[in-house]
PDB file of C-alpha atoms and ligand atoms in Angstrom:
ATOM      1  CA  MET A 255      10.224   0.516 -10.636  1.00  0.00           C
ATOM      2  CA  ARG A 256      11.334  -2.003  -8.024  1.00  0.00           C
ATOM      3  CA  VAL A 257       9.249  -4.920  -6.764  1.00  0.00           C
ATOM      4  CA  GLN A 258       9.941  -6.588  -3.418  1.00  0.00           C
ATOM      5  CA  VAL A 259       8.138  -9.613  -2.025  1.00  0.00           C
ATOM      6  CA  VAL A 260       8.758  -9.707   1.723  1.00  0.00           C
ATOM      7  CA  ASP A 261      10.040 -13.166   2.507  1.00  0.00           C
ATOM      8  CA  HIS A 262       9.330 -13.847   6.181  1.00  0.00           C
ATOM      9  CA  PRO A 263       7.615 -16.824   7.847  1.00  0.00           C
ATOM     10  CA  LEU A 264       5.266 -14.592   9.873  1.00  0.00           C
ATOM     11  CA  VAL A 265       4.175 -12.758   6.733  1.00  0.00           C
ATOM     12  CA  ALA A 266       3.474 -16.106   5.022  1.00  0.00           C
ATOM     13  CA  HIS A 267       1.582 -17.416   8.064  1.00  0.00           C
ATOM     14  CA  LYS A 268      -0.611 -14.340   8.522  1.00  0.00           C
ATOM     15  CA  LEU A 269      -1.332 -14.209   4.794  1.00  0.00           C
ATOM     16  CA  THR A 270      -2.452 -17.850   4.842  1.00  0.00           C
ATOM     17  CA  VAL A 271      -5.021 -17.115   7.564  1.00  0.00           C
ATOM     18  CA  LEU A 272      -6.220 -14.072   5.583  1.00  0.00           C
ATOM     19  CA  ARG A 273      -6.738 -16.193   2.475  1.00  0.00           C
ATOM     20  CA  GLU A 274      -8.863 -18.768   4.333  1.00  0.00           C
ATOM     21  CA  LYS A 275     -12.473 -18.035   3.440  1.00  0.00           C
ATOM     22  CA  THR A 276     -13.824 -18.838   6.916  1.00  0.00           C
ATOM     23  CA  THR A 277     -11.669 -16.146   8.596  1.00  0.00           C
ATOM     24  CA  PRO A 278     -14.190 -13.656  10.041  1.00  0.00           C
ATOM     25  CA  SER A 279     -13.981  -9.871   9.466  1.00  0.00           C
ATOM     26  CA  PRO A 280     -12.656  -8.908  12.927  1.00  0.00           C
ATOM     27  CA  VAL A 281      -9.755 -11.385  12.567  1.00  0.00           C
ATOM     28  CA  PHE A 282      -9.228 -10.331   8.948  1.00  0.00           C
ATOM     29  CA  ARG A 283      -8.936  -6.669  10.010  1.00  0.00           C
ATOM     30  CA  LEU A 284      -6.492  -7.454  12.798  1.00  0.00           C
ATOM     31  CA  LEU A 285      -4.288  -9.617  10.572  1.00  0.00           C
ATOM     32  CA  THR A 286      -4.293  -6.998   7.822  1.00  0.00           C
ATOM     33  CA  GLU A 287      -3.058  -4.436  10.322  1.00  0.00           C
ATOM     34  CA  GLU A 288      -0.297  -6.766  11.572  1.00  0.00           C
ATOM     35  CA  LEU A 289       0.769  -7.704   8.054  1.00  0.00           C
ATOM     36  CA  VAL A 290       0.987  -4.077   6.963  1.00  0.00           C
ATOM     37  CA  THR A 291       3.245  -3.252   9.915  1.00  0.00           C
ATOM     38  CA  LEU A 292       5.583  -6.061   8.839  1.00  0.00           C
ATOM     39  CA  LEU A 293       5.521  -4.939   5.189  1.00  0.00           C
ATOM     40  CA  ALA A 294       5.959  -1.306   6.218  1.00  0.00           C
ATOM     41  CA  TYR A 295       9.168  -2.194   8.035  1.00  0.00           C
ATOM     42  CA  GLU A 296      10.676  -3.178   4.669  1.00  0.00           C
ATOM     43  CA  ALA A 297       8.857  -0.478   2.691  1.00  0.00           C
ATOM     44  CA  THR A 298      10.327   2.317   4.829  1.00  0.00           C
ATOM     45  CA  ARG A 299      13.913   1.195   4.334  1.00  0.00           C
ATOM     46  CA  THR A 300      14.511   4.213   2.059  1.00  0.00           C
ATOM     47  CA  VAL A 301      12.603   6.728   4.200  1.00  0.00           C
ATOM     48  CA  ARG A 302      14.578   9.978   4.299  1.00  0.00           C
ATOM     49  CA  VAL A 303      16.375  10.653   7.554  1.00  0.00           C
ATOM     50  CA  GLU A 304      18.944  13.161   8.799  1.00  0.00           C
ATOM     51  CA  PRO A 305      21.358  13.408  11.706  1.00  0.00           C
ATOM     52  CA  VAL A 306      19.947  15.018  14.865  1.00  0.00           C
ATOM     53  CA  GLY A 307      21.869  16.091  17.919  1.00  0.00           C
ATOM     54  CA  ILE A 308      20.492  14.796  21.239  1.00  0.00           C
ATOM     55  CA  GLU A 309      21.507  14.554  24.854  1.00  0.00           C
ATOM     56  CA  THR A 310      21.219  11.215  26.592  1.00  0.00           C
ATOM     57  CA  PRO A 311      21.343  11.194  30.413  1.00  0.00           C
ATOM     58  CA  VAL A 312      25.051  10.456  29.982  1.00  0.00           C
ATOM     59  CA  ALA A 313      26.378  12.332  26.966  1.00  0.00           C
ATOM     60  CA  THR A 314      25.715  14.382  23.876  1.00  0.00           C
ATOM     61  CA  THR A 315      25.443  12.316  20.711  1.00  0.00           C
ATOM     62  CA  THR A 316      24.108  12.307  17.177  1.00  0.00           C
ATOM     63  CA  GLY A 317      21.049  10.235  16.355  1.00  0.00           C
ATOM     64  CA  THR A 318      18.653   9.896  13.424  1.00  0.00           C
ATOM     65  CA  GLY A 319      15.428  11.795  12.750  1.00  0.00           C
ATOM     66  CA  LEU A 320      12.886  11.759   9.910  1.00  0.00           C
ATOM     67  CA  THR A 321      13.526  14.550   7.409  1.00  0.00           C
ATOM     68  CA  LYS A 322      10.807  17.190   7.012  1.00  0.00           C
ATOM     69  CA  PRO A 323       8.369  17.234   5.314  1.00  0.00           C
ATOM     70  CA  THR A 324       7.484  13.886   6.859  1.00  0.00           C
ATOM     71  CA  PRO A 325       6.183  11.098   4.605  1.00  0.00           C
ATOM     72  CA  LEU A 326       2.624  11.164   3.340  1.00  0.00           C
ATOM     73  CA  VAL A 327       0.522   8.014   3.671  1.00  0.00           C
ATOM     74  CA  VAL A 328      -2.328   7.603   1.170  1.00  0.00           C
ATOM     75  CA  PRO A 329      -4.794   4.748   1.594  1.00  0.00           C
ATOM     76  CA  ILE A 330      -6.902   4.071  -1.495  1.00  0.00           C
ATOM     77  CA  LEU A 331     -10.527   3.926  -0.346  1.00  0.00           C
ATOM     78  CA  ARG A 332     -12.221   1.669   0.582  1.00  0.00           C
ATOM     79  CA  ALA A 333      -9.993  -1.346   1.197  1.00  0.00           C
ATOM     80  CA  GLY A 334      -6.786   0.634   1.767  1.00  0.00           C
ATOM     81  CA  LEU A 335      -8.374   2.061   4.911  1.00  0.00           C
ATOM     82  CA  GLY A 336      -7.956  -1.352   6.529  1.00  0.00           C
ATOM     83  CA  MET A 337      -4.177  -0.930   6.126  1.00  0.00           C
ATOM     84  CA  LEU A 338      -3.874   2.521   7.687  1.00  0.00           C
ATOM     85  CA  GLU A 339      -3.557   1.595  11.376  1.00  0.00           C
ATOM     86  CA  GLY A 340      -0.782  -0.890  10.651  1.00  0.00           C
ATOM     87  CA  MET A 341       1.118   1.793   8.747  1.00  0.00           C
ATOM     88  CA  VAL A 342       0.780   4.687  11.195  1.00  0.00           C
ATOM     89  CA  LYS A 343       1.804   2.387  14.034  1.00  0.00           C
ATOM     90  CA  LEU A 344       5.249   2.409  12.407  1.00  0.00           C
ATOM     91  CA  LEU A 345       5.169   6.012  11.117  1.00  0.00           C
ATOM     92  CA  PRO A 346       3.109   7.904  13.708  1.00  0.00           C
ATOM     93  CA  THR A 347       4.287  11.340  12.531  1.00  0.00           C
ATOM     94  CA  ALA A 348       3.326  10.785   8.887  1.00  0.00           C
ATOM     95  CA  GLU A 349       0.567  12.893   7.381  1.00  0.00           C
ATOM     96  CA  VAL A 350      -2.393  11.012   5.953  1.00  0.00           C
ATOM     97  CA  GLY A 351      -4.249  11.886   2.755  1.00  0.00           C
ATOM     98  CA  PHE A 352      -7.008   9.953   1.024  1.00  0.00           C
ATOM     99  CA  LEU A 353      -7.719   8.894  -2.524  1.00  0.00           C
ATOM    100  CA  GLY A 354     -11.049   7.299  -3.407  1.00  0.00           C
ATOM    101  CA  MET A 355     -10.683   5.199  -6.523  1.00  0.00           C
ATOM    102  CA  ALA A 356     -12.820   2.366  -7.788  1.00  0.00           C
ATOM    103  CA  ARG A 357     -13.036   0.261 -10.872  1.00  0.00           C
ATOM    104  CA  ASN A 358     -16.180  -0.093 -12.931  1.00  0.00           C
ATOM    105  CA  GLU A 359     -16.741  -3.856 -12.657  1.00  0.00           C
ATOM    106  CA  GLU A 360     -17.969  -4.075 -16.273  1.00  0.00           C
ATOM    107  CA  THR A 361     -15.518  -1.858 -18.157  1.00  0.00           C
ATOM    108  CA  LEU A 362     -12.741  -2.147 -15.506  1.00  0.00           C
ATOM    109  CA  ASP A 363     -12.151   1.631 -16.010  1.00  0.00           C
ATOM    110  CA  VAL A 364     -10.834   3.518 -12.958  1.00  0.00           C
ATOM    111  CA  ILE A 365     -12.797   6.471 -11.551  1.00  0.00           C
ATOM    112  CA  THR A 366     -11.623   8.914  -8.849  1.00  0.00           C
ATOM    113  CA  TYR A 367     -14.580   9.693  -6.572  1.00  0.00           C
ATOM    114  CA  ALA A 368     -12.773  11.364  -3.647  1.00  0.00           C
ATOM    115  CA  GLU A 369      -9.465  13.113  -3.059  1.00  0.00           C
ATOM    116  CA  ARG A 370      -8.010  14.797   0.025  1.00  0.00           C
ATOM    117  CA  LEU A 371      -4.333  15.446  -0.611  1.00  0.00           C
ATOM    118  CA  PRO A 372      -1.990  18.438  -0.406  1.00  0.00           C
ATOM    119  CA  ASP A 373      -1.968  20.355  -3.730  1.00  0.00           C
ATOM    120  CA  ASP A 374       1.820  20.406  -3.727  1.00  0.00           C
ATOM    121  CA  LEU A 375       3.710  17.173  -3.087  1.00  0.00           C
ATOM    122  CA  THR A 376       7.068  18.515  -4.258  1.00  0.00           C
ATOM    123  CA  GLY A 377       9.863  16.539  -2.671  1.00  0.00           C
ATOM    124  CA  ARG A 378       7.493  14.263  -0.707  1.00  0.00           C
ATOM    125  CA  GLN A 379       7.916  10.540  -0.195  1.00  0.00           C
ATOM    126  CA  VAL A 380       4.478   8.964  -0.479  1.00  0.00           C
ATOM    127  CA  TYR A 381       3.287   5.559   0.780  1.00  0.00           C
ATOM    128  CA  VAL A 382       0.212   4.265  -1.031  1.00  0.00           C
ATOM    129  CA  LEU A 383      -1.865   1.572   0.658  1.00  0.00           C
ATOM    130  CA  ASP A 384      -3.972  -0.734  -1.501  1.00  0.00           C
ATOM    131  CA  PRO A 385      -4.323  -4.400  -0.546  1.00  0.00           C
ATOM    132  CA  MET A 386      -4.925  -5.916  -3.992  1.00  0.00           C
ATOM    133  CA  LEU A 387      -2.792  -5.107  -7.046  1.00  0.00           C
ATOM    134  CA  ALA A 388      -5.069  -6.868  -9.531  1.00  0.00           C
ATOM    135  CA  THR A 389      -5.341  -5.289 -13.012  1.00  0.00           C
ATOM    136  CA  GLY A 390      -2.961  -2.517 -11.922  1.00  0.00           C
ATOM    137  CA  GLY A 391      -5.358   0.150 -13.266  1.00  0.00           C
ATOM    138  CA  THR A 392      -6.139   1.811  -9.926  1.00  0.00           C
ATOM    139  CA  LEU A 393      -2.571   1.869  -8.719  1.00  0.00           C
ATOM    140  CA  ARG A 394      -1.242   3.138 -12.055  1.00  0.00           C
ATOM    141  CA  GLU A 395      -3.676   6.073 -11.965  1.00  0.00           C
ATOM    142  CA  ALA A 396      -2.927   6.779  -8.281  1.00  0.00           C
ATOM    143  CA  ILE A 397       0.847   6.789  -8.865  1.00  0.00           C
ATOM    144  CA  LYS A 398       0.573   9.049 -11.915  1.00  0.00           C
ATOM    145  CA  PHE A 399      -1.667  11.429  -9.955  1.00  0.00           C
ATOM    146  CA  LEU A 400       0.892  11.669  -7.108  1.00  0.00           C
ATOM    147  CA  PHE A 401       3.831  12.291  -9.456  1.00  0.00           C
ATOM    148  CA  LYS A 402       1.800  14.999 -11.231  1.00  0.00           C
ATOM    149  CA  ARG A 403       1.481  16.763  -7.861  1.00  0.00           C
ATOM    150  CA  GLY A 404       5.261  16.642  -7.438  1.00  0.00           C
ATOM    151  CA  ALA A 405       5.979  13.515  -5.353  1.00  0.00           C
ATOM    152  CA  THR A 406       9.581  12.330  -5.743  1.00  0.00           C
ATOM    153  CA  GLU A 407       9.151   8.715  -4.635  1.00  0.00           C
ATOM    154  CA  VAL A 408       6.041   6.549  -4.418  1.00  0.00           C
ATOM    155  CA  THR A 409       6.072   3.305  -2.460  1.00  0.00           C
ATOM    156  CA  CYS A 410       3.001   1.085  -2.751  1.00  0.00           C
ATOM    157  CA  ILE A 411       2.298  -1.435  -0.025  1.00  0.00           C
ATOM    158  CA  CYS A 412      -0.017  -4.216  -1.193  1.00  0.00           C
ATOM    159  CA  LEU A 413      -0.885  -7.592   0.291  1.00  0.00           C
ATOM    160  CA  LEU A 414      -1.159  -9.431  -3.026  1.00  0.00           C
ATOM    161  CA  ALA A 415      -0.362  -8.790  -6.673  1.00  0.00           C
ATOM    162  CA  ALA A 416      -1.240 -10.547  -9.906  1.00  0.00           C
ATOM    163  CA  PRO A 417       1.538 -10.817 -12.523  1.00  0.00           C
ATOM    164  CA  GLU A 418      -0.817  -9.107 -15.022  1.00  0.00           C
ATOM    165  CA  GLY A 419      -1.114  -6.021 -12.792  1.00  0.00           C
ATOM    166  CA  LEU A 420       2.614  -5.800 -12.200  1.00  0.00           C
ATOM    167  CA  LYS A 421       3.155  -5.925 -15.976  1.00  0.00           C
ATOM    168  CA  VAL A 422       0.741  -3.009 -16.481  1.00  0.00           C
ATOM    169  CA  LEU A 423       2.690  -0.915 -13.958  1.00  0.00           C
ATOM    170  CA  GLU A 424       6.034  -1.960 -15.408  1.00  0.00           C
ATOM    171  CA  GLU A 425       4.925  -0.933 -18.915  1.00  0.00           C
ATOM    172  CA  GLU A 426       4.195   2.668 -17.866  1.00  0.00           C
ATOM    173  CA  LEU A 427       6.402   3.206 -14.846  1.00  0.00           C
ATOM    174  CA  ALA A 428       9.539   1.177 -15.547  1.00  0.00           C
ATOM    175  CA  ASP A 429      11.817   4.216 -15.113  1.00  0.00           C
ATOM    176  CA  ALA A 430       9.822   5.910 -12.352  1.00  0.00           C
ATOM    177  CA  ASN A 431      10.931   6.125  -8.715  1.00  0.00           C
ATOM    178  CA  VAL A 432       8.336   3.566  -7.608  1.00  0.00           C
ATOM    179  CA  ASN A 433       8.662   0.723  -5.099  1.00  0.00           C
ATOM    180  CA  ILE A 434       6.093  -2.045  -4.829  1.00  0.00           C
ATOM    181  CA  VAL A 435       6.243  -3.989  -1.563  1.00  0.00           C
ATOM    182  CA  LEU A 436       4.140  -7.150  -1.331  1.00  0.00           C
ATOM    183  CA  ALA A 437       3.420 -10.215   0.752  1.00  0.00           C
ATOM    184  CA  SER A 438       2.951 -12.403  -2.358  1.00  0.00           C
ATOM    185  CA  ILE A 439       2.746 -12.461  -6.146  1.00  0.00           C
ATOM    186  CA  ASP A 440      -0.102 -14.836  -6.909  1.00  0.00           C
ATOM    187  CA  GLU A 441      -0.741 -16.992  -9.952  1.00  0.00           C
ATOM    188  CA  LYS A 442      -3.078 -14.966 -12.174  1.00  0.00           C
ATOM    189  CA  LEU A 443      -6.319 -13.004 -12.556  1.00  0.00           C
ATOM    190  CA  ASN A 444      -9.585 -14.811 -13.254  1.00  0.00           C
ATOM    191  CA  ASP A 445     -12.157 -13.637 -15.826  1.00  0.00           C
ATOM    192  CA  LYS A 446     -13.700 -11.289 -13.221  1.00  0.00           C
ATOM    193  CA  ALA A 447     -10.289  -9.710 -12.512  1.00  0.00           C
ATOM    194  CA  TYR A 448     -10.006 -11.356  -9.098  1.00  0.00           C
ATOM    195  CA  ILE A 449      -6.587 -12.512  -7.983  1.00  0.00           C
ATOM    196  CA  VAL A 450      -6.153 -16.330  -7.955  1.00  0.00           C
ATOM    197  CA  PRO A 451      -5.814 -17.924  -5.408  1.00  0.00           C
ATOM    198  CA  GLY A 452      -6.122 -14.487  -3.741  1.00  0.00           C
ATOM    199  CA  LEU A 453      -8.328 -13.802  -0.764  1.00  0.00           C
ATOM    200  CA  GLY A 454     -11.558 -12.621  -2.402  1.00  0.00           C
ATOM    201  CA  ASP A 455     -12.843  -9.055  -2.242  1.00  0.00           C
ATOM    202  CA  ALA A 456     -10.605  -7.329   0.296  1.00  0.00           C
ATOM    203  CA  GLY A 457     -13.084  -4.476   0.942  1.00  0.00           C
ATOM    204  CA  ASP A 458     -15.953  -6.879   1.587  1.00  0.00           C
ATOM    205  CA  ARG A 459     -13.846  -9.088   3.821  1.00  0.00           C
ATOM    206  CA  LEU A 460     -12.709  -6.071   5.853  1.00  0.00           C
ATOM    207  CA  TYR A 461     -15.972  -4.170   6.066  1.00  0.00           C
ATOM    208  CA  GLY A 462     -18.775  -6.404   4.743  1.00  0.00           C
ATOM    209  CA  VAL A 463     -20.763  -6.196   1.525  1.00  0.00           C
ATOM    210  CA  VAL A 464     -22.400  -2.806   0.999  1.00  0.00           C
ATOM    211  CA  GLY A 465     -24.933  -2.218  -1.739  1.00  0.00           C
TER     212      GLY A 465
HETATM  213  N1  URA B 739      -9.842  -6.525  -5.581  1.00  0.00           N
HETATM  214  C1  URA B 739     -10.094  -7.391  -4.580  1.00  0.00           C
HETATM  215  O1  URA B 739     -10.571  -7.000  -3.515  1.00  0.00           O
HETATM  216  N2  URA B 739      -9.796  -8.697  -4.781  1.00  0.00           N
HETATM  217  C2  URA B 739      -9.261  -9.162  -5.912  1.00  0.00           C
HETATM  218  O2  URA B 739      -8.994 -10.360  -6.018  1.00  0.00           O
HETATM  219  C3  URA B 739      -9.006  -8.243  -6.957  1.00  0.00           C
HETATM  220  C4  URA B 739      -9.300  -6.929  -6.758  1.00  0.00           C
END
């Protein structure tokens, strides 16, 4: 497992505005999209490509094309949905699947309540979108699920991570072909498993509080 914090002044600036509690939802959504595009640029550094022959108006040459099957992008519902547009802007030919996972706020157990993914992911590179790597429980289950279906490489794009969550992933997935790409590793989790200083509840800030 490899962890990369994207060190770029625009990433730091946009993340700061996201963290600010007075930032309204429409701005929060827009910034999330922009941030994901910046993170995705780094996260796709190992995307599989192959040589393709093309003709320019002047000559025949060899360029670069994405290898088939194209990458699969999997936002974790609900908050990961806010990251999808920023990702497909950079990878418009990717397929998109969905995984609905949530944690029980009392037990912190992870439940899968929705899944729309190909049955066979053999040989696929998968990009998982989940803004907050907090306890690591959701992401750990999502990654294991994708490997069970045959994925060869799983790259998770998150806005923030807590050290506790990264440790949980490291404990189970140290030798797995997993990349974690982040805008920041924050200080810690609080007693309600929120990231500190964090940005609050990412789903609520993107889409409002639903009952
Ligand atoms: N999920 C969130 O939305 N925020 C946190 O701080 C932790 C988990």
